[in-house]
CSV table of N, CA, C and O in Angstrom, one decimal:
chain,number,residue,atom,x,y,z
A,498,UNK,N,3.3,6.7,-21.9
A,498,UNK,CA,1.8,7.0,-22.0
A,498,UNK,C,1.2,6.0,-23.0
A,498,UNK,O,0.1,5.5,-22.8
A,499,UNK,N,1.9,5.9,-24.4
A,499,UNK,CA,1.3,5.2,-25.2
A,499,UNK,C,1.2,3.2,-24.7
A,499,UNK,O,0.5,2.2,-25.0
A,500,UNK,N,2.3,3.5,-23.9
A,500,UNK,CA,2.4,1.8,-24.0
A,500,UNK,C,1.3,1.8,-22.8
A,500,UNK,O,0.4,1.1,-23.0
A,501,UNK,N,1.3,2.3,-22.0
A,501,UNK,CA,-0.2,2.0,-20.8
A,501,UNK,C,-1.3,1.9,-21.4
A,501,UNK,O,-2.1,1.0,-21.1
A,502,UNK,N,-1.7,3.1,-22.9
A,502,UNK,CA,-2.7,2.4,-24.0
A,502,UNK,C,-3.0,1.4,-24.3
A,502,UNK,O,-4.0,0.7,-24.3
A,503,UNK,N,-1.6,1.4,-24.8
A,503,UNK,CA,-1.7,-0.1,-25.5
A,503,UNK,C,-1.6,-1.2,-24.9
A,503,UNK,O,-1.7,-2.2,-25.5
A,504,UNK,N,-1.2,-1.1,-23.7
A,504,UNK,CA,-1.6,-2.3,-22.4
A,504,UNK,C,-3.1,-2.2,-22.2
A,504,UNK,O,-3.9,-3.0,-22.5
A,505,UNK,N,-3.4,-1.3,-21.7
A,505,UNK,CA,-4.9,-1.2,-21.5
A,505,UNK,C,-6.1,-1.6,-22.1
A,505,UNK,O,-7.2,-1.8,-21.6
A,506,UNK,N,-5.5,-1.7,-23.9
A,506,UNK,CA,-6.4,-1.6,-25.0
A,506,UNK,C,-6.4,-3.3,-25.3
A,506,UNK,O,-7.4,-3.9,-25.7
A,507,UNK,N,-5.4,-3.9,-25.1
A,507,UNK,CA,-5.2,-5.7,-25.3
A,507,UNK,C,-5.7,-5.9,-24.1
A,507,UNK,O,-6.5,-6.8,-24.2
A,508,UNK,N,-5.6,-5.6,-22.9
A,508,UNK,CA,-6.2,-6.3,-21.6
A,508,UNK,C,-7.5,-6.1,-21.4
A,508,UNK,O,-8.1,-6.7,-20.5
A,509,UNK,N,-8.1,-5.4,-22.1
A,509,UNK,CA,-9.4,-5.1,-22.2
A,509,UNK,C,-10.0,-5.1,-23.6
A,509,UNK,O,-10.6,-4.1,-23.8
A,510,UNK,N,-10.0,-5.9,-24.6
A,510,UNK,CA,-11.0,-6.0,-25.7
A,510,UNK,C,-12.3,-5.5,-25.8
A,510,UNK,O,-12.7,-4.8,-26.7
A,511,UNK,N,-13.0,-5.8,-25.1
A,511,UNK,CA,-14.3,-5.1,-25.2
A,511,UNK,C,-14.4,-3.7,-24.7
A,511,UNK,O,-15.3,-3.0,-24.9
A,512,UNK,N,-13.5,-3.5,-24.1
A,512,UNK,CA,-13.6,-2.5,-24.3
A,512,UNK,C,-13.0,-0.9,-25.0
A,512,UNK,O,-13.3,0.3,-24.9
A,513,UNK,N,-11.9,-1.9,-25.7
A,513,UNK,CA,-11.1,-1.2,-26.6
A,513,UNK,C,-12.4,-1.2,-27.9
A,513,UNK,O,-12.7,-0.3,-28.6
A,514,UNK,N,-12.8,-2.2,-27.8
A,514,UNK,CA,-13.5,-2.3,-29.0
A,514,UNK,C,-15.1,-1.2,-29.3
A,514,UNK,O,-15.7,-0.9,-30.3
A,515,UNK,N,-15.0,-1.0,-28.2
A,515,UNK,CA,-16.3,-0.1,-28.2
A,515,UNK,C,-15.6,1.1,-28.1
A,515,UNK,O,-16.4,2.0,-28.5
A,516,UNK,N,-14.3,1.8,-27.6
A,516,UNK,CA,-13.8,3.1,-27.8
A,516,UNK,C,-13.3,3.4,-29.3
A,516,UNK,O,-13.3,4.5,-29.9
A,517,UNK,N,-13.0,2.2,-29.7
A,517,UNK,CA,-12.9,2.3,-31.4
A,517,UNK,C,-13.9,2.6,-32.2
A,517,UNK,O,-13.8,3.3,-33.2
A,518,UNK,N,-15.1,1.9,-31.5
A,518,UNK,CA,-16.4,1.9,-32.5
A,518,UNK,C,-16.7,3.7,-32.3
A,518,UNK,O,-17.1,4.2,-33.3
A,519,UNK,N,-16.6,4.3,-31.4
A,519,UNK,CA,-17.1,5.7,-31.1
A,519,UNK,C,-16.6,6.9,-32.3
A,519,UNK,O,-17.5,7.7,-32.7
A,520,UNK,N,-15.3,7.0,-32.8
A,520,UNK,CA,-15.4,7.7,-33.8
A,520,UNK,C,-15.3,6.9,-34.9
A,520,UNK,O,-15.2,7.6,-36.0
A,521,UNK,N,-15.4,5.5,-35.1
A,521,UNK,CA,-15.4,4.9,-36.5
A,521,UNK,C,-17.6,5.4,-37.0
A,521,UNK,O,-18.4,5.7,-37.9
A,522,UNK,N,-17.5,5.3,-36.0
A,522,UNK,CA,-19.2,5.5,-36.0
A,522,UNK,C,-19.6,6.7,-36.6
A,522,UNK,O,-20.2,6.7,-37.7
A,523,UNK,N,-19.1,7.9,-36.0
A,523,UNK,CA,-18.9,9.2,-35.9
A,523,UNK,C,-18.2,9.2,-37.5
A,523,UNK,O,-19.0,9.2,-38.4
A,524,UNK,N,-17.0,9.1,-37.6
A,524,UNK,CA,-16.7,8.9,-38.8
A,524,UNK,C,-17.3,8.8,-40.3
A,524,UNK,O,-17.2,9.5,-41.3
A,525,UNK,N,-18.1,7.7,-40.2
A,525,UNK,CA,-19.2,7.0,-41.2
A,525,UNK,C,-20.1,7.9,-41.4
A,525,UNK,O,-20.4,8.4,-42.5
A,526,UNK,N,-20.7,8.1,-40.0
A,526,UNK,CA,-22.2,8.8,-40.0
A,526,UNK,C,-21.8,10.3,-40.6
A,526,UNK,O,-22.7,10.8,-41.2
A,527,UNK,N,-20.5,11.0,-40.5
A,527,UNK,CA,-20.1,12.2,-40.7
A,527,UNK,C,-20.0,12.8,-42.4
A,527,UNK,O,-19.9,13.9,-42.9
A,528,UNK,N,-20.0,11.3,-43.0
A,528,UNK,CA,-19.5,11.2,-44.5
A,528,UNK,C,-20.7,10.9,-44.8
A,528,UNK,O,-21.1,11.5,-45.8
A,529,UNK,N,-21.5,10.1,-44.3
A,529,UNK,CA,-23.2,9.9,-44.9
A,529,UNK,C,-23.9,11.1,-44.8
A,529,UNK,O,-25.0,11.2,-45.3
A,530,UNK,N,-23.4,11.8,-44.1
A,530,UNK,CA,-24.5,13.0,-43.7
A,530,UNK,C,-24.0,14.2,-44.7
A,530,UNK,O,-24.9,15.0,-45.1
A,531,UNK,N,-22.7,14.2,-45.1
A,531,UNK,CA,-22.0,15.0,-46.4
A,531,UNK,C,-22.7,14.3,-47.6
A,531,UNK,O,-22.9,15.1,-48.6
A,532,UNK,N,-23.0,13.4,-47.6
A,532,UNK,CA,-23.0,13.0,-48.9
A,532,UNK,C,-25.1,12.7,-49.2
A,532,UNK,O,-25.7,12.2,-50.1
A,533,UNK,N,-25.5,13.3,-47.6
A,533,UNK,CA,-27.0,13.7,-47.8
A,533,UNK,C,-27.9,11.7,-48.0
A,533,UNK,O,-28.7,11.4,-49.0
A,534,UNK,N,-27.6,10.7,-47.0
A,534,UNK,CA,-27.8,9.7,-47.6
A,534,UNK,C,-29.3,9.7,-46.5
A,534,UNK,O,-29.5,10.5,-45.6
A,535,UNK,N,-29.8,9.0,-46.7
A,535,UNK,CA,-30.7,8.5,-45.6
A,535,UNK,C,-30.6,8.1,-44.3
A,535,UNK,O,-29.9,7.0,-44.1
A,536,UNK,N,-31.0,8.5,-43.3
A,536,UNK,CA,-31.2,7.7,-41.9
A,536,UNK,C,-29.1,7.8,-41.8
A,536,UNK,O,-28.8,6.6,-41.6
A,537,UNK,N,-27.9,8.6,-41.8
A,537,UNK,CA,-27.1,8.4,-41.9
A,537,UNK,C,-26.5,7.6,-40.8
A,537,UNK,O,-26.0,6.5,-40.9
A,538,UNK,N,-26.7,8.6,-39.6
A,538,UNK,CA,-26.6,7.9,-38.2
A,538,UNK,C,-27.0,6.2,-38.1
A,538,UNK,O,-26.4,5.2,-37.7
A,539,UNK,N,-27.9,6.3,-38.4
A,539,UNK,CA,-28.6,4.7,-38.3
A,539,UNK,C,-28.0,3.4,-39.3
A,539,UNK,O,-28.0,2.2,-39.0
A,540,UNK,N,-27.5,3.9,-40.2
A,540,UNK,CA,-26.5,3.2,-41.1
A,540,UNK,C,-25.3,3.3,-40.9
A,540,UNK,O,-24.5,2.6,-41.6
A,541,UNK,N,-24.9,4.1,-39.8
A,541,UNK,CA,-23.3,4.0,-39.8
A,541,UNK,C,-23.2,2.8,-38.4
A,541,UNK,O,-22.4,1.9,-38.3
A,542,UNK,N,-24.1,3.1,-37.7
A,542,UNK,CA,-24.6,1.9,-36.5
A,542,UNK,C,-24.3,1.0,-37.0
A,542,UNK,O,-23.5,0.3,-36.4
A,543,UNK,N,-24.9,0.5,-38.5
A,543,UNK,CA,-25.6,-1.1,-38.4
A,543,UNK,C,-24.0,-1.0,-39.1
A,543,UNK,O,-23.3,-1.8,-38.5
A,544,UNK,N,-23.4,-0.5,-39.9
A,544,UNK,CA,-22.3,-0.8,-40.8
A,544,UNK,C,-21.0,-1.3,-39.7
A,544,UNK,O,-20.2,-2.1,-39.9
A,545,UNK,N,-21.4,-0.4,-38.4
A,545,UNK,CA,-20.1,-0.9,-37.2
A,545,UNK,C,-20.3,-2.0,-36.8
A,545,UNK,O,-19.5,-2.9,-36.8
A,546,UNK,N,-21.7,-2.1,-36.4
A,546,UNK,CA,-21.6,-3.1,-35.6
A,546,UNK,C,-21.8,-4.7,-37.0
A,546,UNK,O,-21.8,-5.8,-36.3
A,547,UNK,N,-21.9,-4.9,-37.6
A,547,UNK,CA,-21.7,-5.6,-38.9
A,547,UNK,C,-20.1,-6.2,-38.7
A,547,UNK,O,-19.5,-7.3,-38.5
A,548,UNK,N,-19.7,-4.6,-39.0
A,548,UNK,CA,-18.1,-5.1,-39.3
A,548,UNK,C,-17.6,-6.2,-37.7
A,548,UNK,O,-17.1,-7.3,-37.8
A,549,UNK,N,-17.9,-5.7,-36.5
A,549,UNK,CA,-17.3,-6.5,-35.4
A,549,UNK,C,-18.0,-7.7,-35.1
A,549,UNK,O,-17.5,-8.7,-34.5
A,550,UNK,N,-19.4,-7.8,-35.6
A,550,UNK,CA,-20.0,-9.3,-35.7
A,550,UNK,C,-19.2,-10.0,-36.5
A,550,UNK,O,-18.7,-11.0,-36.0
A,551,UNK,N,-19.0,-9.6,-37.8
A,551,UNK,CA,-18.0,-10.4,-39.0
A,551,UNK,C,-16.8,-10.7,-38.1
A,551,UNK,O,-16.5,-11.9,-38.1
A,552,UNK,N,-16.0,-9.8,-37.4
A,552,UNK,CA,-14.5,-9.8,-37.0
A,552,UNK,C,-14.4,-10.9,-35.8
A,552,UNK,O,-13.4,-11.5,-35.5
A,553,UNK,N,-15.8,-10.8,-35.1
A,553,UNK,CA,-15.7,-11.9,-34.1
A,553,UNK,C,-16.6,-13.6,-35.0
A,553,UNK,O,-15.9,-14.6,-34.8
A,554,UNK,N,-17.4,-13.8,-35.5
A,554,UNK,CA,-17.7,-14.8,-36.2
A,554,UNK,C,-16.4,-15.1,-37.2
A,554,UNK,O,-16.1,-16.3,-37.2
A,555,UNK,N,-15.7,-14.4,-37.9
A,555,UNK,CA,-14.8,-15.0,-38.8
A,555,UNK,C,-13.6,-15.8,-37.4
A,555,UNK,O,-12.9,-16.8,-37.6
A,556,UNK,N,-13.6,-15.1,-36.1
A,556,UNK,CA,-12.6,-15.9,-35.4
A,556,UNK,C,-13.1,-17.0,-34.9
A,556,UNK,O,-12.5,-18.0,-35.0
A,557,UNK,N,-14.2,-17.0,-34.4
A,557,UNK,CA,-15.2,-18.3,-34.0
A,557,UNK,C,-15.2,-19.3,-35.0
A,557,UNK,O,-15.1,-20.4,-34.6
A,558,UNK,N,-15.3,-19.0,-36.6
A,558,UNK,CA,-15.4,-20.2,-37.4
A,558,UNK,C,-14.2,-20.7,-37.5
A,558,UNK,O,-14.1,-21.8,-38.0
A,559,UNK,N,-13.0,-19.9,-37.0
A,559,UNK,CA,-11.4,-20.1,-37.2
A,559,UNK,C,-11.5,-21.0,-36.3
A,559,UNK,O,-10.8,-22.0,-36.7
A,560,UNK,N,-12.1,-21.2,-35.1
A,560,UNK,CA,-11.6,-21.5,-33.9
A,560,UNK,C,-12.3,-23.3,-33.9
A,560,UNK,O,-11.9,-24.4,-33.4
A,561,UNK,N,-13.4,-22.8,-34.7
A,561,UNK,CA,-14.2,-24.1,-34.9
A,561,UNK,C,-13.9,-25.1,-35.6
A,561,UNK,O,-13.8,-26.3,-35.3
A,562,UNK,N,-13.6,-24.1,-37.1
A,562,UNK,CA,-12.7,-25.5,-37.4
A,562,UNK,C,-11.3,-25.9,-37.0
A,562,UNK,O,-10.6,-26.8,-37.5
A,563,UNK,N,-11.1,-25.3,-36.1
A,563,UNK,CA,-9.5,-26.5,-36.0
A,563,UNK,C,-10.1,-27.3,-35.0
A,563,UNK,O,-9.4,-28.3,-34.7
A,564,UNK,N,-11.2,-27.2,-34.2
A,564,UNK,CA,-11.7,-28.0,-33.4
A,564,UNK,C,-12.4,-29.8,-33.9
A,564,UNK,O,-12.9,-30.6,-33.2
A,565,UNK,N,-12.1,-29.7,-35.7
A,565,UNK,CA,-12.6,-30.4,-36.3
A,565,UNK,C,-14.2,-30.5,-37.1
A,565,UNK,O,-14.8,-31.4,-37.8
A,566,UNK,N,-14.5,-29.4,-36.6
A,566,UNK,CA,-16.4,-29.0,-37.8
A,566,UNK,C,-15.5,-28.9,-39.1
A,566,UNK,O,-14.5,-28.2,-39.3
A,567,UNK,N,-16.2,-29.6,-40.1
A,567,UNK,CA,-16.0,-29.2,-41.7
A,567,UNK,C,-16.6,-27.4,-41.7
A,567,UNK,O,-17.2,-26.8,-40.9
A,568,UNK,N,-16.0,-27.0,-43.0
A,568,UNK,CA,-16.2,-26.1,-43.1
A,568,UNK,C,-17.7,-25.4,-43.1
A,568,UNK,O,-17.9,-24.4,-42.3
A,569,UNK,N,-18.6,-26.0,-43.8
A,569,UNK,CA,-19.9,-25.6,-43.8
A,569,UNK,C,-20.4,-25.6,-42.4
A,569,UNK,O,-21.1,-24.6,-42.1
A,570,UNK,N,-20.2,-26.7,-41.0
A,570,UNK,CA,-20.7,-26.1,-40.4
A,570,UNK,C,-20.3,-25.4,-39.1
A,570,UNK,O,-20.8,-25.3,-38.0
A,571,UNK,N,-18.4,-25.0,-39.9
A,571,UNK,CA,-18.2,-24.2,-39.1
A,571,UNK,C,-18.5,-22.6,-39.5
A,571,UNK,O,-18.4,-21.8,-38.6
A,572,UNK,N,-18.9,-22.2,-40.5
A,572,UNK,CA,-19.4,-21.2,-41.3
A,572,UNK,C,-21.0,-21.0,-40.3
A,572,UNK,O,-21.2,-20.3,-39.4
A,573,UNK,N,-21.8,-22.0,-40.8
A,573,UNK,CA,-22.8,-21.8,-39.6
A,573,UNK,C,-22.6,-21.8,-38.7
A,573,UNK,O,-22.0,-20.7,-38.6
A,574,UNK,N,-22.6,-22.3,-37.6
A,574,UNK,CA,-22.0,-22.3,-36.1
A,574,UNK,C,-21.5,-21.0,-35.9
A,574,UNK,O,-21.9,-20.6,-34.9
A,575,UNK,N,-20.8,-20.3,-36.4
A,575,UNK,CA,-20.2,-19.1,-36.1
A,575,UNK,C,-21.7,-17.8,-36.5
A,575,UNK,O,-22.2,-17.2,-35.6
A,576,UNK,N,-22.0,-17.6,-37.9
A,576,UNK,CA,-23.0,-16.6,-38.2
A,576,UNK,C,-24.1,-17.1,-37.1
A,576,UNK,O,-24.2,-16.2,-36.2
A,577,UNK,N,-24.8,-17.9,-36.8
A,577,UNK,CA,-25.5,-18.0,-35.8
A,577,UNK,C,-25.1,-18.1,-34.1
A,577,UNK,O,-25.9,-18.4,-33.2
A,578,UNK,N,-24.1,-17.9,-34.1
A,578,UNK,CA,-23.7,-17.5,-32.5
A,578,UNK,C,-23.9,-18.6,-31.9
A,578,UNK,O,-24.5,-18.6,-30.8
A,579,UNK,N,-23.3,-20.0,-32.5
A,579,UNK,CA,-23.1,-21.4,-32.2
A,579,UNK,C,-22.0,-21.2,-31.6
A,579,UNK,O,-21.3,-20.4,-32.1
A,580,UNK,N,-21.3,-21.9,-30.0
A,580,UNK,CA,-20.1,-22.1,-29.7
A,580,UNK,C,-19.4,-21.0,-29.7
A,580,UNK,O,-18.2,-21.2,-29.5
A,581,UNK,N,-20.1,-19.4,-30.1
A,581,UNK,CA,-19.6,-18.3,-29.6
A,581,UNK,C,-18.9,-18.2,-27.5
A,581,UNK,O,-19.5,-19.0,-26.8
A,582,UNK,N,-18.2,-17.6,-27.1
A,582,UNK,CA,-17.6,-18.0,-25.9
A,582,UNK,C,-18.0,-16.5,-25.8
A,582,UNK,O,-18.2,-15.6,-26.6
A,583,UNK,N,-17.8,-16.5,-24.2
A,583,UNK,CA,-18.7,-14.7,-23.8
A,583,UNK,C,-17.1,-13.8,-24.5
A,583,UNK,O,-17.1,-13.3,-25.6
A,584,UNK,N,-16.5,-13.9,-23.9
A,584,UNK,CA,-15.8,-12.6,-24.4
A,584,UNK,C,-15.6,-12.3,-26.1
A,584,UNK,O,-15.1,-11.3,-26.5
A,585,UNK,N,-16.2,-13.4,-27.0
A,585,UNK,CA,-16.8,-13.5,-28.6
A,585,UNK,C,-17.9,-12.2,-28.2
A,585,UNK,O,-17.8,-11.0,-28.6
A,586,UNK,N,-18.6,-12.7,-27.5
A,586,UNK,CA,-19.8,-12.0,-27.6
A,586,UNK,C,-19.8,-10.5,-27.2
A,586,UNK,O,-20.3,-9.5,-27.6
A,587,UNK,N,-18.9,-10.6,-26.0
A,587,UNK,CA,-18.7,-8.8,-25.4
A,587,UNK,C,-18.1,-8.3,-25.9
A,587,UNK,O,-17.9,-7.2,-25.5
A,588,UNK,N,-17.1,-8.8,-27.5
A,588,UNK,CA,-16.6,-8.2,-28.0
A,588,UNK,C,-17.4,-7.6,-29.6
A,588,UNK,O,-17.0,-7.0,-30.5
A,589,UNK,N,-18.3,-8.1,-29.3
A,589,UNK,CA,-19.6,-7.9,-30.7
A,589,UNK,C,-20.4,-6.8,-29.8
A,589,UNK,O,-20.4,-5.6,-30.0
A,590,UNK,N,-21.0,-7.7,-28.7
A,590,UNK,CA,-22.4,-6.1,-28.1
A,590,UNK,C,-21.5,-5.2,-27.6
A,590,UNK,O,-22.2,-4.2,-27.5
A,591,UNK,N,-20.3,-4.9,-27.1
A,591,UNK,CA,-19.7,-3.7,-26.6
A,591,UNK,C,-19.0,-2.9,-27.9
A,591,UNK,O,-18.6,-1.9,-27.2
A,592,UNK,N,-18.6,-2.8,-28.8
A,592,UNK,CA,-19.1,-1.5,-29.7
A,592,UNK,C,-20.7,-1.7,-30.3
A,592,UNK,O,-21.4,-0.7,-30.6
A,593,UNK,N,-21.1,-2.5,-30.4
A,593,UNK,CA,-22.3,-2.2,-30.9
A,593,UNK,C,-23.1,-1.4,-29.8
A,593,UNK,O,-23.7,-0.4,-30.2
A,594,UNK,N,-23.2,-1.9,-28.5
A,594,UNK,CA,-24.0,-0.6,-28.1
A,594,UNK,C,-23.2,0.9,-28.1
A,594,UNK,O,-23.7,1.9,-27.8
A,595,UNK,N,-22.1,0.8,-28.4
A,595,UNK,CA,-21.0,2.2,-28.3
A,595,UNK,C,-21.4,3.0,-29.6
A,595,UNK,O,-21.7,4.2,-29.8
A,596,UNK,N,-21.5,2.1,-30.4
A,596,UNK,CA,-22.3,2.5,-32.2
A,596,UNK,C,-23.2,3.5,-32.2
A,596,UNK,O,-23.1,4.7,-32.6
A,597,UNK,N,-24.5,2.5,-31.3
A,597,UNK,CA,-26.0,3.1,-31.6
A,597,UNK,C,-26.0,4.3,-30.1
A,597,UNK,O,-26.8,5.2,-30.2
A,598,UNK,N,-25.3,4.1,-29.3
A,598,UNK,CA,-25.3,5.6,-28.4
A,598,UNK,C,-24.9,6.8,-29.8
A,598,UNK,O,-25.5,7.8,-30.2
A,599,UNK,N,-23.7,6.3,-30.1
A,599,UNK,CA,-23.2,7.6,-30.9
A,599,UNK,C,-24.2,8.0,-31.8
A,599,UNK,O,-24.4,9.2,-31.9
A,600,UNK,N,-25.0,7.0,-32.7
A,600,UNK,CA,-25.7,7.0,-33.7
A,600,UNK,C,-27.0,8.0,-32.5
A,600,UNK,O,-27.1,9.3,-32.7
A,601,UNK,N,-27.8,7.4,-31.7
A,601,UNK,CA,-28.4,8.7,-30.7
A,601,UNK,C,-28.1,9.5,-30.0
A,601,UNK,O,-28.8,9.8,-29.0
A,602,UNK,N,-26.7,10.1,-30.3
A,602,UNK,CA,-26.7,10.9,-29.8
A,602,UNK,C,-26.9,12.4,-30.6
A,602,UNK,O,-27.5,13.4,-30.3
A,603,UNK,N,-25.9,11.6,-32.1
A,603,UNK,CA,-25.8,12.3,-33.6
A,603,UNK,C,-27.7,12.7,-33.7
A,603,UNK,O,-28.2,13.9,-33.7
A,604,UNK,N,-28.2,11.8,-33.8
A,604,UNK,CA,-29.8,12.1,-34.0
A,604,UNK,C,-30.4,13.1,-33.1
A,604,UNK,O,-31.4,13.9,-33.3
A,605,UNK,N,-29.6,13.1,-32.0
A,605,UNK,CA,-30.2,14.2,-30.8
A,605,UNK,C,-30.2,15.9,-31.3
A,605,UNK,O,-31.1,16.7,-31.4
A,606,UNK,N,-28.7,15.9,-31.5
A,606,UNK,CA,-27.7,17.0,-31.8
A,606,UNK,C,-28.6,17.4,-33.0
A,606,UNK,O,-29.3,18.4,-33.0
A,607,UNK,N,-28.4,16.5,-34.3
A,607,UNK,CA,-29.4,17.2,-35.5
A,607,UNK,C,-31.3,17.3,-35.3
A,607,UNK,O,-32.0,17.8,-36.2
A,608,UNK,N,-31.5,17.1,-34.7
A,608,UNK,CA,-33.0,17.4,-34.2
A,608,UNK,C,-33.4,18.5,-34.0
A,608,UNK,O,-34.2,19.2,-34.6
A,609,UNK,N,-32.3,18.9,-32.7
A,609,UNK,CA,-32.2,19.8,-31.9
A,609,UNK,C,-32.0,21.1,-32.9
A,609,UNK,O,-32.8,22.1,-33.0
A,610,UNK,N,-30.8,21.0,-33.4
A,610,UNK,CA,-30.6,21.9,-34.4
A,610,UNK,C,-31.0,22.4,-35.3
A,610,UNK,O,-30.6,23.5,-35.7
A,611,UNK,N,-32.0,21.4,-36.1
A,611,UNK,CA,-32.9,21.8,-37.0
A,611,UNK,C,-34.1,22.7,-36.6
A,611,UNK,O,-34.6,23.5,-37.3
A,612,UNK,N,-34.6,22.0,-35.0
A,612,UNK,CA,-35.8,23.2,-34.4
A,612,UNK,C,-35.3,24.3,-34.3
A,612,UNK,O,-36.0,25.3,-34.2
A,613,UNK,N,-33.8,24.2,-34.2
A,613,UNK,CA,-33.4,25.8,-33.6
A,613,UNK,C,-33.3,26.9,-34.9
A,613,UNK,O,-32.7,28.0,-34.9
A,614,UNK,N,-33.9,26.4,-35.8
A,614,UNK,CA,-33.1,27.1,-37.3
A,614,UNK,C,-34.8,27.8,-37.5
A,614,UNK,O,-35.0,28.5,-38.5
């Protein structure tokens, strides 16, 4: 069972990556909301999807420089989505929209809850 997982989860990156982001999201937003922060949900959003922009740009600038760009503008080229390749990219917007669903959904649930009180 586990190894069909974990076949499933490398043959498909994007979309492993967005089933990860669902309780890392959850997670964050769960501890910001304990800890009474602002907009919790909305910050655990930007904190996910942050971290897999970083995780796919730090491999793009990897990828860049061995292609021969000096460092500086493989550093740019990568933060600006220079020579990013699609599955870079579906691997950045597919938890990020997995994020901000969780992040509206969390906002739904506490809405709701608070009219009901």
């Amino acid at each position: 069972m586990l190894d069909a997982l974990f076949g499933f989860m490398i043959a498909n990156p994007a979309t492993s990556h967005a089933l990860t982001a669902l309780p890392e999201t959850a997670g964050v937003a769960a501890a910001m909301i304990g800890l009474r922060a602002p907009r919790p949900e909305a910050t655990a959003a930007l904190v996910v999807s942050t971290y897999y922009f970083g995780r796919e740009a730090g491999q793009r600038e990897h990828d860049i420089k061995h292609a021969g760009w000096d460092a500086v503008q493989a550093h740019l080229g990568a933060e600006f989505l220079y020579g990013w390749s699609l599955p870079n990219l579906q691997q950045w917007l597919a938890p990020t929209c997995a994020a901000w669903a969780v992040a509206a959904a969390m906002i739904l649930v506490r809405r709701r809850s608070v009219r009901g009180r």
